[in-house]
Structures are given as structure tokens and as C-alpha cells.
Amino acid sequence: MEKRRKERIDRGIMVRSDSIYALMSWRELAYLAAPRMLLIIGMLLLPLVPESWNWQGTVTLVCVYAMLAISFDFLAHYIGLVSLGGAFFVGVGGYLAGILNTTYGIPPLYTIPVAALGGGVICTLLLLPCLALRGVYFAIVTLMYPLLLVRLIEALDILGGTDGLLGIDGFSNPWVEQYLVIIMVLLFLFGIRRMVNMDIGLVFRGVKDNDQAVRASGINIFYYKGLAIFIASSLGCLAGACIIYIFMWAGISLFVLDYSILPIAATVIGGAGTLVGPVLGCLILIPISELLRDFGTLRIVFYSLILVGFIVFKSEGIMVWAQRKYHQIERWTKI
Amino acid sequence: MNRQAILEVSGITKKFGGITALNNVSFSIHTGEILGIIGPNGSGKTTIVNCITGFIKMTSGKIYFKGKNITGKPAHKIADMGVTRTFQIMRPYYSLPAYKNVVIPLFSPRAKRTGGWRGGGKLGDRNTVGIDILEEIGFERDSFVPYKMASTLPTGYLKRLELARCLALKPEIIICDEVFSGLSMSEIASMVPLIERLQMDGITVIMIEHRLRELFRVANRIMVMNFGEKIAEGTADEVMADKTVKEAYFGSKEVEEVMDYA
Ligand SMILES: Nc1ncnc2c1ncn2[C@@H]1O[C@H](COP(=O)(O)OP(=O)(O)O)[C@@H](O)[C@H]1O
Ligand SMILES: [Mg+2]
């Protein structure tokens, strides 16, 4: 029997010079723009499915989780900080927006950006002392904070205690709600992708690859790590602020572990390190999770099966696989 | 000649738990000098580098750079002052192309101020400057090598990359931690002129080496470490004639080789 092997060839259009595409024709422009347009248009069409599907709430939830997943992917794969802080960010952002809304009567449209930035500052300050920690130790700290804050709220009976903050506004209508979160996801997705390809992104990658070498280069790694955490936690707090206006309630369940774990699962499924992949992962995982809601806690079993399946059979994630298929021709050759 | 000490190390001691890696070591180095530090494995040479450059906190002692106390300053601040180092276990950015490895240090505040090696106070396009620096330290400019992933480069180039990272900062001092080790004879032969050129450019160099023959060719002065203590200091001939040094290196092939040569 003759031996064969799979050969992969870059498509001719992938003429690249230092991350700037050399565009030659409309066809090549279309080749590059098509995937982006597909994503943008697809996301914008999401709210338009028939109302009988009961899908509206899910779209918002997908987007909120997508923000958390982008935040996780950015920190883990561009700076090298593995964070389980989804719940932490959501809780801080959510409570902050809730307080501003109930106590001071500020409308959602203003509290959301304020909670995102303010929450980002709070989370960053709380995480700064742990920046020297590496790997799993940093992850554990990000996991501890939500537990700690929940206990504080319960024990001291502050911020509404176990009842939570009542009387929070909702979005004026479902269209505003859905398009607001969709546009924010797209903005952050393309914004962060842009950033990691810029100068500052290179230093971020340096920190991830070899932080001691960055220190030896006269660059303050704490500044860059702190900045990255601020960006990621702001995004997470933004998600938290949106969540309270969706449920019109802010309580200790904002600190629930789902917000830490699901984004990671979505990142694994979608393709780690691609930023788009995590969004795709949420588009798959969150609707499934909503469909399985009837099964109660049993849905964890389904999740786990999906996750294990992906890790075993397509460990690279959908996006990495799709990018390869799109940019390269695969064929069998004799050897 | 009355030359000023650019770096003064005064009585540094470093304990790792029960181990005393450095015991009351003092030395100084003049501007533009090449100081060689030799000593058996585990004698504390790398620990000296880590203490000077702020990568570890020492137990006691003081370090002065140009008369200023830099003891306890963080690593990036010390590098920012122009005291740079290479790592014995090379630390490139493996996931980046070689030239991007030099572009990252060009983002440091110091490189912005100085413009990098030969930058003359002005930093041009970082990618170009990065490749210029690589070319000067022996990467062939018109080949693929500067664009290859660092993970695919052979040791010789990775050692040069370590030096390139220092040069990007337009350093005043470069501390080379065994840049010759792991290289072939011909590779070392091509690195030696590079070190000499650093000196001609006014950069002060501390070289930690096991390859004594090559070290003695370039170094102005040699300091010998053993079990965390400085046991001798002087010219190559002086330290090699020293009784304690002979004992420390007793039976070592390298020393015999060098003695033949001397
Ligand atoms: N981080 C560390 N923790 C504990 N012991 C260390 C550490 N670094 C170095 N040592 C010890 O200090 C001594 C000197 O090591 P080092 O400076 O690396 O020697 P050299 O560079 O001369 O080979 C050795 O005994 C080594 O085991
Ligand atoms: Mg050593």
C-alpha cells in the first residue's frame, strides 16, 4: 500500500507581510471581509427569530456570557493570567450598578458605563496584591473573592443582605436590551482584537511568554498586568451591570460560579486564544443550557459530556479549526 | 589613571534558607572595563547577577551604581538605569519571531529615551531598529533568520538574542551569564569580537564564564568565586597562580588547559 500524508497549503490570497494584508483585488478584500461580515450580520440578526421561540432572553444571556468569555480569553491567552473571576466581576459590576440605580436613581444607560469602569477599578485594586502569584494561585484568588464577598454581604446584612437589591429598573424594551448587548459584544470583540495586534499587545504577549525577560527589559510588568486586569474586569463588570437590568434584581446569586465556569467552557469549545471563538462557544453553549433548563441540575451532566467530547475530539476548538480550513487547502499527497 | 567605579558591590550576602549562596562578597568595576567572574558550578555567580539586577532580594549588603544606592530597587528600575543582564538559561519569547524579541525591549521607557543601541537619543521605527540590532550582533539581515520563530533558532542565535535584548536598552553595563556555554568553538570565536566591540562602545561588561581560555582573551580583570565567597581577584595570570584558586579548581581540565596556554 502506498503511503499518503495530508498536505496543507496556504491559499494564495494569504499574502502577508507583518500582519498587514497586501490587498490585491476586490476578491481578496471579500475573502478577508467575509468572515467578519458573517459574524456581524449574524449577531445583528439574532433578535429577529420568531417570538414563539421564546428566544429573546437567551440572546441577551448569550451576549452577557460572551463578554465574560472574551474577558477570560484575553487574560488567559494574551497576558497569561488564568482567571476564574467571572463571578467576581459580575458581582462587583452588578452590585455597583444596582446601588447607583436604586439608591441614587441613576438610569441604566448611565450606570452601565460607570459600573463597568468603577467596577474595573475596584476589581483591579483588589487583585493587585495577587499579581505576583502565578498560574493556579492567581486563579484561586479570583475564585475566593466572590465567596468572601457573599459571606460579607450575608453576615453584615449590607446591600440588601440575602434579599438583594430590590426595585431595579429594567431596559425600556426587549429590542433596546438585545441590541445594546449585541453591539457591546461586537465593539469589545473587535476592539480587543485590535488592541492585541497593536504595540501594547506585543508587550502583553511578551509578559505571557516570558515575564522575567520583560522585567530584564526595563519594563514594569505590574503595570501591564494591572492594565490587562483592568480591561478584563471592566468587561466583566459591564456584563454584570447588564445582568441586573435583565433580571431587575441584584443579589448574592450574582456571585454564582456559573459566571466563572461557563465562559471557560465556551472558550474551550470555540477555540482558545481567538477571541471570536469564545463568542461562538457561547452561541452554542448558552442556548443548549437554556433548553436543558427543564432537566434542572441534570444539565450539568450534558454540559460535561459536550465539554469532554470537545476536549477529546476537537481540542483545538471550532474557531481554530475553521480558520485553518478557511486559510489553507488540505489535500492528500503520496510520499 | 583615576577611573571611577561604575558599579560597586559591597558586602552582599544571600541565604536561601539554610544555604549561604553568597557570603560577604565585595567588588567594583570601572567604566569601560571587562570583568570576568569564574568559579565552579554552584559557587554563586548567577546569584550575584540576580542580586545586582534586582531579580532576587539579598539578605544583606549594598550595591551602588554610579555612586547611587540601588539596593532593593525592582528589576525593571535597575534595567531602566542601564544595568542589563542576560540569562544563563536563555529566556527568549519563544512564540515570537526573533526580531520581535528585540522589539519588546524597545517599548521600555529607557529605549524610548535613548533610542536603543546607536539610536542617538531618537527611536525610529521599532521593527527596523530591532532588525538593525540583530544585524549588528550577527543575524544575517537579508536571510530568513531574523524572521524565524525564536523556538526554532539554534542556541548560538538565542545567546545573541539575549545580548540583543540588552543592547535594545542602550545599556551602560551588560552582565553576561555564561553566553559562551553551549556554543561550538567557531561560534565562540565569532562572539568574542562582539564582546570586544561592546567595550569599544564604552559599555562596561561583566562576563561569567566557564570557557577560561576565551574569557582570558577579552577580560581585563578576573574574579574567582568558590562556595559563595570571593577567593581571588586580579589579572588572569595572577589568579591562575593563586594557591586557593588551584585548590578550588584542583584537577580541572580547563585550568590545566589554560595554564598551558598562559
Ligand atoms: N532560587 C534559589 N533557591 C534556592 N537555592 C538557590 C537558588 N538559586 C541558587 N541557589 C543555590 O545557590 C547556590 C549558588 O547558585 P548559583 O548562583 O546558580 O551558582 P553558579 O551560577 O555559580 O553556578 C547553589 O548552591 C544553588 O543551589
Ligand atoms: Mg550560573
XYZ file of C-alpha atoms and ligand atoms in Angstrom:
625
model
C 0.000 0.000 0.000
C 1.326 3.425 -0.849
C 1.856 5.911 1.891
C -0.020 9.138 1.942
C 0.121 12.207 4.060
C -2.027 15.259 4.460
C -0.513 18.385 2.982
C -1.576 21.864 3.961
C -1.016 24.813 1.674
C -1.798 28.432 2.404
C -4.286 29.871 -0.012
C -2.629 32.289 -2.448
C -4.598 35.148 -1.005
C -2.868 34.850 2.336
C -0.099 37.130 1.143
C 1.004 38.554 4.390
C 3.710 40.886 5.407
C 3.994 41.534 9.106
C 0.297 41.272 9.870
C -0.672 43.744 7.175
C -2.549 42.079 4.398
C -1.398 43.032 0.951
C -4.701 43.525 -0.770
C -4.673 42.925 -4.469
C -8.266 42.885 -5.610
C -11.906 43.056 -4.627
C -11.954 39.318 -4.481
C -9.247 39.276 -1.862
C -10.941 42.040 0.043
C -14.086 39.944 0.087
C -12.061 36.921 1.204
C -10.865 38.822 4.227
C -14.060 40.698 4.990
C -16.488 37.806 4.543
C -15.936 36.072 7.894
C -16.146 39.358 9.754
C -19.304 40.407 7.943
C -20.824 36.987 8.525
C -20.265 37.356 12.250
C -21.547 40.931 12.432
C -24.637 40.290 10.344
C -25.315 37.011 12.106
C -25.146 38.677 15.501
C -27.388 41.531 14.385
C -29.978 39.069 13.060
C -30.155 37.115 16.316
C -33.085 39.038 17.841
C -35.168 38.603 14.689
C -36.200 34.962 15.172
C -39.965 34.427 15.643
C -41.259 35.343 19.053
C -42.808 31.919 19.511
C -39.290 30.536 20.022
C -39.001 32.346 23.347
C -35.524 33.269 22.359
C -35.157 36.905 23.373
C -33.898 36.333 26.876
C -31.432 33.812 25.524
C -29.880 36.288 23.072
C -29.141 38.692 25.904
C -27.743 35.914 28.031
C -25.537 34.707 25.184
C -24.114 38.204 24.823
C -23.513 38.641 28.518
C -21.661 35.346 28.673
C -19.793 36.291 25.501
C -18.409 39.380 27.276
C -17.216 37.201 30.133
C -15.718 34.695 27.715
C -13.850 37.392 25.770
C -12.568 38.725 29.079
C -11.339 35.270 30.093
C -9.753 34.525 26.735
C -7.966 37.865 26.664
C -6.473 37.447 30.130
C -5.564 33.797 29.749
C -4.168 33.763 26.240
C -2.732 37.208 25.732
C -1.348 38.013 29.184
C -1.112 34.552 30.657
C -3.274 35.182 33.719
C -5.761 32.376 34.205
C -8.725 33.963 35.922
C -11.783 32.311 37.368
C -13.013 35.783 38.195
C -16.179 35.867 36.058
C -18.401 35.704 39.128
C -16.263 38.273 40.934
C -16.523 40.769 38.080
C -20.239 40.177 37.545
C -20.939 40.582 41.241
C -18.960 43.790 41.646
C -20.302 45.337 38.444
C -23.845 44.209 39.197
C -23.968 45.481 42.760
C -22.338 48.757 41.756
C -24.891 49.390 39.024
C -27.657 48.257 41.380
C -26.642 50.685 44.121
C -26.342 53.555 41.666
C -29.766 52.731 40.254
C -31.743 52.100 43.455
C -30.082 54.480 45.899
C -29.303 57.364 43.579
C -31.939 56.740 40.926
C -29.492 56.984 38.046
C -30.957 55.411 34.871
C -29.408 52.204 33.448
C -27.856 53.877 30.435
C -25.513 55.867 32.707
C -24.954 53.311 35.420
C -23.751 50.674 32.963
C -20.593 52.509 31.830
C -19.978 53.862 35.319
C -20.302 50.393 36.846
C -18.021 48.953 34.166
C -15.228 51.446 34.755
C -15.732 51.807 38.509
C -16.065 48.056 38.944
C -12.935 47.609 36.856
C -11.036 49.894 39.213
C -12.340 48.070 42.309
C -11.558 44.599 40.947
C -8.119 45.696 39.773
C -7.268 47.215 43.155
C -8.380 44.039 44.914
C -6.363 41.850 42.557
C -3.203 44.000 42.504
C -1.692 42.391 45.607
C -2.032 38.988 43.916
C -0.305 39.943 40.672
C 2.914 38.299 41.732
C 1.049 34.999 42.003
C 1.247 32.754 39.032
C -0.825 30.133 37.337
C -3.267 28.304 39.507
C -2.643 30.506 42.555
C -3.906 33.589 40.812
C -6.924 31.608 39.608
C -7.706 30.521 43.160
C -7.643 34.097 44.443
C -10.071 35.217 41.752
C -12.293 32.369 42.882
C -12.021 33.277 46.562
C -13.185 36.878 46.261
C -16.784 36.074 45.262
C -17.066 33.612 48.157
C -15.662 36.203 50.515
C -17.974 38.967 49.296
C -21.041 36.719 49.543
C -20.196 35.882 53.155
C -19.629 39.558 53.922
C -22.990 40.563 52.467
C -24.757 37.761 54.324
C -23.046 38.241 57.658
C -23.166 42.021 57.815
C -26.585 42.172 56.152
C -25.384 45.032 53.937
C -26.525 45.780 50.370
C -29.897 44.172 50.983
C -28.402 41.093 52.606
C -29.744 37.807 51.310
C -32.792 39.543 49.777
C -30.631 41.536 47.408
C -31.351 44.953 45.975
C -34.998 45.347 45.028
C -36.664 47.803 42.708
C -34.027 47.872 39.969
C -35.141 49.275 36.616
C -35.381 47.153 33.509
C -34.495 48.046 29.949
C -37.225 50.063 28.286
C -37.962 47.288 25.791
C -36.501 43.961 24.661
C -35.159 45.393 21.393
C -33.106 48.010 23.183
C -31.861 45.351 25.576
C -30.842 42.896 22.892
C -29.238 45.335 20.504
C -27.418 47.102 23.299
C -25.677 43.930 24.418
C -25.072 42.677 20.881
C -23.396 45.917 19.857
C -21.323 45.956 23.008
C -20.098 42.419 22.354
C -19.129 43.323 18.791
C -17.404 46.523 19.886
C -15.390 44.779 22.563
C -14.599 41.814 20.362
C -13.156 43.921 17.561
C -11.691 46.448 19.980
C -9.733 43.888 21.943
C -8.679 42.085 18.792
C -7.339 45.357 17.527
C -5.544 46.045 20.757
C -3.766 42.700 20.953
C -2.438 43.256 17.454
C -1.108 46.667 18.331
C 2.076 47.661 20.128
C 0.689 47.151 23.579
C -0.494 43.692 22.539
C 3.080 42.720 21.730
C 4.207 43.635 25.236
C 1.230 41.696 26.618
C 2.376 38.651 24.665
C 5.867 39.176 25.967
C 4.541 39.146 29.519
C 2.682 35.929 28.785
C 5.612 34.276 27.080
C 8.349 35.256 29.498
C 7.683 37.842 32.157
C 11.244 37.703 33.539
C 12.610 38.760 30.178
C 10.181 41.668 30.143
C 11.419 42.756 33.562
C 15.004 42.482 32.353
C 13.998 44.797 29.508
C 13.252 47.624 31.903
C 9.501 47.256 31.549
C 7.234 47.232 34.579
C 5.236 44.006 34.293
C 2.915 45.022 37.123
C 1.761 47.985 35.113
C 0.943 45.832 32.106
C -0.668 43.071 34.135
C -2.692 45.637 36.069
C -3.808 47.293 32.858
C -4.864 43.961 31.382
C -6.787 43.090 34.526
C -8.492 46.460 34.412
C -9.577 45.875 30.818
C -10.787 42.346 31.515
C -12.535 43.168 34.775
C -14.231 46.220 33.282
C -15.628 43.993 30.591
C -16.794 41.522 33.232
C -18.357 44.300 35.316
C -20.105 45.555 32.197
C -21.640 42.110 31.833
C -22.660 42.211 35.499
C -24.306 45.615 35.116
C -26.301 44.343 32.133
C -27.375 41.244 34.023
C -29.083 43.140 36.851
C -31.184 45.137 34.394
C -32.193 41.942 32.648
C -33.333 40.267 35.881
C -34.266 43.610 37.501
C -32.645 42.322 40.650
C -29.191 42.266 42.175
C -28.387 39.722 44.830
C -25.788 37.313 46.045
C -26.559 34.958 43.160
C -24.571 37.392 41.013
C -21.543 35.706 42.547
C -22.582 32.238 41.397
C -19.913 30.032 39.904
C -21.676 29.715 36.521
C -20.285 33.096 35.533
C -16.761 31.814 36.104
C -17.097 28.351 34.621
C -19.388 28.691 31.587
C -17.199 31.298 29.843
C -14.245 28.955 30.160
C -16.248 26.058 28.742
C -17.336 28.321 25.879
C -13.716 29.301 25.241
C -12.644 25.668 25.061
C -15.421 24.831 22.616
C -14.982 27.944 20.495
C -11.204 27.938 20.292
C -8.924 29.410 22.908
C -6.863 32.442 22.005
C -9.023 33.527 19.088
C -11.385 35.914 20.949
C -14.050 35.164 18.315
C -14.132 31.517 19.321
C -15.393 32.219 22.844
C -18.293 34.210 21.375
C -19.131 31.282 19.110
C -18.802 28.950 22.051
C -21.378 30.999 23.962
C -23.690 30.950 20.945
C -23.635 27.166 21.132
C -23.414 26.506 24.849
C -25.842 29.038 26.319
C -28.875 28.121 24.156
C -28.254 24.454 24.890
C -28.039 25.281 28.549
C -31.339 27.182 28.357
C -33.022 24.297 26.501
C -31.857 21.936 29.205
C -33.193 24.115 31.969
C -36.153 21.716 32.332
C -33.759 18.999 33.385
C -32.714 21.014 36.396
C -29.340 20.146 37.807
C -29.056 17.221 35.432
C -27.991 19.670 32.723
C -24.571 19.797 34.278
C -24.201 16.233 33.028
C -24.997 17.291 29.468
C -22.567 20.174 29.634
C -19.856 17.981 30.917
C -20.448 15.478 28.150
C -20.294 18.197 25.492
C -17.173 19.620 27.029
C -15.410 16.294 27.342
C -16.435 15.482 23.787
C -14.861 18.673 22.522
C -11.714 18.277 24.507
C -11.241 14.728 23.262
C -12.274 15.105 19.627
C -11.679 18.747 18.702
C -9.364 20.048 21.366
C -8.302 22.999 19.239
C -11.819 24.448 19.308
C -14.164 25.355 16.475
C -12.555 28.635 15.511
C -9.002 27.366 15.193
C -10.264 24.536 13.039
C -12.430 26.849 10.928
C -9.622 29.357 10.407
C -7.354 26.611 9.193
C -9.968 25.303 6.795
C -10.567 28.805 5.513
C -6.972 29.831 5.019
C -5.427 26.578 3.916
C -6.106 23.947 1.329
C -5.745 20.437 2.630
C -5.065 17.548 0.338
C -3.628 14.093 0.414
C -0.308 13.552 -1.300
C 1.729 10.464 -1.958
C 5.061 10.186 -0.268
C 44.809 56.605 35.830
C 41.981 57.591 38.069
C 38.892 55.897 36.828
C 35.576 55.970 38.566
C 33.821 52.806 39.681
C 30.571 52.480 37.749
C 29.310 49.618 39.877
C 30.224 48.882 43.425
C 29.115 45.741 45.187
C 29.654 45.996 48.900
C 29.476 43.008 51.202
C 26.500 41.191 49.729
C 25.230 38.075 51.427
C 22.425 35.886 50.148
C 20.931 32.997 52.061
C 18.450 30.559 50.564
C 17.004 29.004 53.672
C 19.972 27.241 55.194
C 22.260 27.601 52.187
C 24.537 30.607 52.076
C 24.816 31.193 48.341
C 26.839 34.379 48.773
C 28.891 35.296 51.780
C 30.012 38.925 52.145
C 31.134 39.431 48.538
C 32.524 42.820 47.540
C 33.949 44.038 44.270
C 33.744 47.004 41.975
C 34.104 47.594 38.272
C 35.304 50.628 36.381
C 33.614 52.265 33.446
C 34.511 50.529 30.216
C 36.182 47.571 31.887
C 35.542 43.899 31.237
C 35.419 41.924 34.460
C 35.424 38.146 34.273
C 33.881 36.102 37.046
C 34.803 32.434 37.225
C 34.168 29.665 39.701
C 32.891 26.116 39.897
C 29.193 25.359 39.404
C 27.079 26.417 42.336
C 29.646 28.891 43.592
C 27.130 31.746 43.478
C 27.925 33.505 40.195
C 24.349 33.625 38.917
C 23.197 34.685 42.365
C 25.492 37.725 42.120
C 23.816 38.666 38.839
C 20.356 38.207 40.323
C 21.238 40.424 43.297
C 22.754 43.217 41.225
C 19.872 43.319 38.748
C 17.166 43.143 41.392
C 15.799 39.742 40.423
C 16.203 38.489 43.969
C 16.389 40.338 47.269
C 19.680 39.862 49.040
C 19.962 39.143 52.730
C 22.394 41.976 53.373
C 24.847 44.218 51.580
C 24.690 47.254 49.339
C 25.010 47.921 45.639
C 25.922 51.284 44.172
C 25.575 52.233 40.528
C 27.445 55.437 39.658
C 27.554 56.267 43.340
C 23.794 55.850 43.746
C 22.441 53.218 46.103
C 20.326 50.847 44.039
C 19.955 48.193 46.725
C 16.451 46.747 46.781
C 15.223 48.537 43.683
C 12.907 46.461 41.468
C 14.425 44.719 38.448
C 12.776 46.901 35.846
C 14.032 50.094 37.535
C 17.592 48.780 37.582
C 17.376 47.808 33.915
C 15.926 51.251 33.281
C 19.114 52.775 34.691
C 21.130 50.820 32.126
C 22.270 47.834 34.154
C 21.261 44.899 31.952
C 21.807 41.173 32.051
C 21.498 38.023 30.016
C 20.050 34.838 31.447
C 22.154 31.721 31.767
C 19.059 29.702 30.945
C 18.014 31.688 27.917
C 14.710 33.475 28.118
C 13.568 34.401 24.638
C 9.923 34.927 23.696
C 9.544 31.561 22.045
C 6.216 32.310 20.415
C 7.539 35.389 18.628
C 9.872 35.840 15.651
C 13.468 36.722 16.527
C 13.205 40.399 15.613
C 10.027 40.863 17.685
C 12.077 39.642 20.638
C 14.113 42.821 20.243
C 11.074 44.980 19.551
C 9.597 44.311 23.010
C 12.505 45.898 24.932
C 12.221 48.829 22.541
C 8.903 49.569 24.235
C 10.666 50.191 27.530
C 10.879 53.754 28.843
C 14.654 53.591 28.596
C 14.645 52.663 24.916
C 12.212 55.498 24.243
C 14.637 57.912 25.914
C 17.817 56.588 24.382
C 16.673 55.252 21.027
C 18.313 51.870 21.549
C 21.844 50.926 20.630
C 23.269 53.547 18.274
C 19.859 55.207 18.384
C 21.422 58.542 19.283
C 18.553 59.571 21.514
C 15.864 59.041 18.919
C 13.859 55.865 18.472
C 12.930 55.146 14.883
C 10.530 52.508 13.626
C 10.854 49.730 16.171
C 10.813 46.854 13.686
C 13.658 48.429 11.717
C 15.665 49.243 14.827
C 15.125 45.675 16.044
C 16.472 44.210 12.828
C 19.374 46.689 12.838
C 20.365 45.495 16.285
C 20.067 41.860 15.235
C 22.245 42.530 12.226
C 24.924 44.120 14.381
C 25.140 41.097 16.607
C 25.399 38.644 13.786
C 21.980 37.832 12.370
C 22.131 37.895 8.581
C 19.832 40.736 7.660
C 18.773 39.517 4.247
C 18.136 35.970 5.330
C 15.092 34.427 6.930
C 16.797 34.158 10.294
C 15.548 37.398 11.902
C 12.012 36.420 10.946
C 12.163 32.866 12.232
C 10.298 31.911 15.368
C 12.591 32.045 18.371
C 11.535 28.486 19.195
C 13.220 27.270 16.003
C 16.528 29.090 16.491
C 19.691 27.200 17.475
C 21.473 28.004 20.745
C 24.017 30.303 19.102
C 21.331 32.674 17.907
C 19.407 32.504 21.182
C 22.543 33.609 23.050
C 22.849 36.533 20.659
C 19.184 37.311 21.212
C 19.912 37.591 24.927
C 22.557 40.204 24.118
C 20.230 41.943 21.680
C 17.684 42.432 24.444
C 20.329 44.239 26.489
C 21.505 46.328 23.546
C 17.975 47.491 22.792
C 18.134 49.427 26.053
C 21.403 51.150 25.108
C 22.934 49.782 28.291
C 25.761 51.093 30.409
C 26.522 47.707 31.863
C 25.878 44.264 30.403
C 26.225 41.287 32.698
C 26.664 38.174 30.573
C 25.827 34.976 32.415
C 27.644 32.238 30.511
C 26.970 33.453 26.995
C 29.667 31.148 25.619
C 28.479 27.939 27.210
C 26.786 25.506 24.875
C 28.446 27.086 21.854
C 30.907 25.485 19.488
C 34.474 26.732 19.177
C 33.716 28.580 15.963
C 30.597 30.167 17.408
C 32.562 31.418 20.368
C 35.231 32.717 18.032
C 32.585 34.809 16.305
C 31.154 36.075 19.608
C 34.470 37.282 21.011
C 34.817 40.268 18.650
C 31.282 41.191 19.574
C 32.199 41.481 23.225
C 35.266 43.489 22.305
C 33.095 45.816 20.280
C 30.815 46.380 23.265
C 33.851 47.548 25.174
C 34.887 49.873 22.376
C 31.402 51.356 22.502
C 32.015 52.241 26.112
C 29.815 49.555 27.601
C 31.034 48.024 30.840
C 30.868 44.230 30.741
C 30.791 41.588 33.425
C 31.354 38.132 31.970
C 30.603 34.980 33.854
C 32.267 32.134 32.030
C 33.476 28.594 32.225
C 35.403 28.881 28.994
C 38.504 30.305 30.593
C 40.707 30.476 27.508
C 38.245 32.708 25.633
C 37.430 34.704 28.736
C 41.069 35.500 29.443
C 41.424 36.871 25.935
C 38.809 39.571 26.500
C 38.667 40.220 30.243
C 40.764 42.974 31.856
C 40.400 41.528 35.311
C 39.256 38.222 36.773
C 37.459 37.463 39.990
C 37.181 33.916 41.313
C 34.250 32.581 43.316
C 34.106 29.416 45.374
C 31.320 28.298 47.730
C 29.764 31.742 47.756
C 32.984 33.562 48.617
C 35.366 35.620 46.558
C 38.667 33.787 46.771
C 40.844 35.765 44.376
C 40.936 38.766 42.125
C 43.455 40.139 39.672
C 44.783 39.603 36.175
C 44.373 36.210 34.576
C 47.961 35.219 35.358
C 47.685 36.365 38.935
C 44.529 34.431 39.750
C 45.713 31.306 37.991
C 48.910 31.376 40.013
C 46.904 31.726 43.215
C 47.082 28.716 45.508
C 43.464 28.809 46.687
C 42.261 29.046 43.108
C 44.295 25.995 42.157
C 42.762 24.134 45.041
C 39.243 25.152 44.081
C 39.860 24.022 40.537
C 42.009 21.073 41.518
C 42.201 18.536 38.755
C 40.015 20.572 36.479
C 40.923 20.028 32.868
C 40.057 23.561 31.975
C 42.620 25.022 34.304
C 45.355 22.781 33.015
C 44.434 23.809 29.515
C 44.644 27.459 30.431
C 47.835 27.017 32.383
C 49.408 25.533 29.276
C 48.212 28.485 27.339
C 49.381 31.055 29.861
N 16.339 30.275 43.899
C 17.152 29.508 44.652
N 16.663 28.819 45.706
C 17.461 28.059 46.472
N 18.779 27.901 46.270
C 19.329 28.550 45.218
C 18.536 29.385 44.354
N 19.353 29.902 43.405
C 20.582 29.415 43.663
N 20.574 28.603 44.743
C 21.726 27.937 45.326
O 22.752 28.884 45.468
C 23.993 28.329 45.115
C 24.636 29.162 44.046
O 23.954 29.012 42.819
P 24.302 29.829 41.508
O 24.459 31.242 41.843
O 23.298 29.498 40.488
O 25.704 29.219 41.088
P 26.541 29.365 39.752
O 25.835 30.341 38.872
O 27.875 29.842 40.196
O 26.620 28.014 39.134
C 23.736 26.903 44.701
O 24.034 26.066 45.778
C 22.268 26.863 44.400
O 21.741 25.609 44.714
Mg 25.113 30.102 36.991
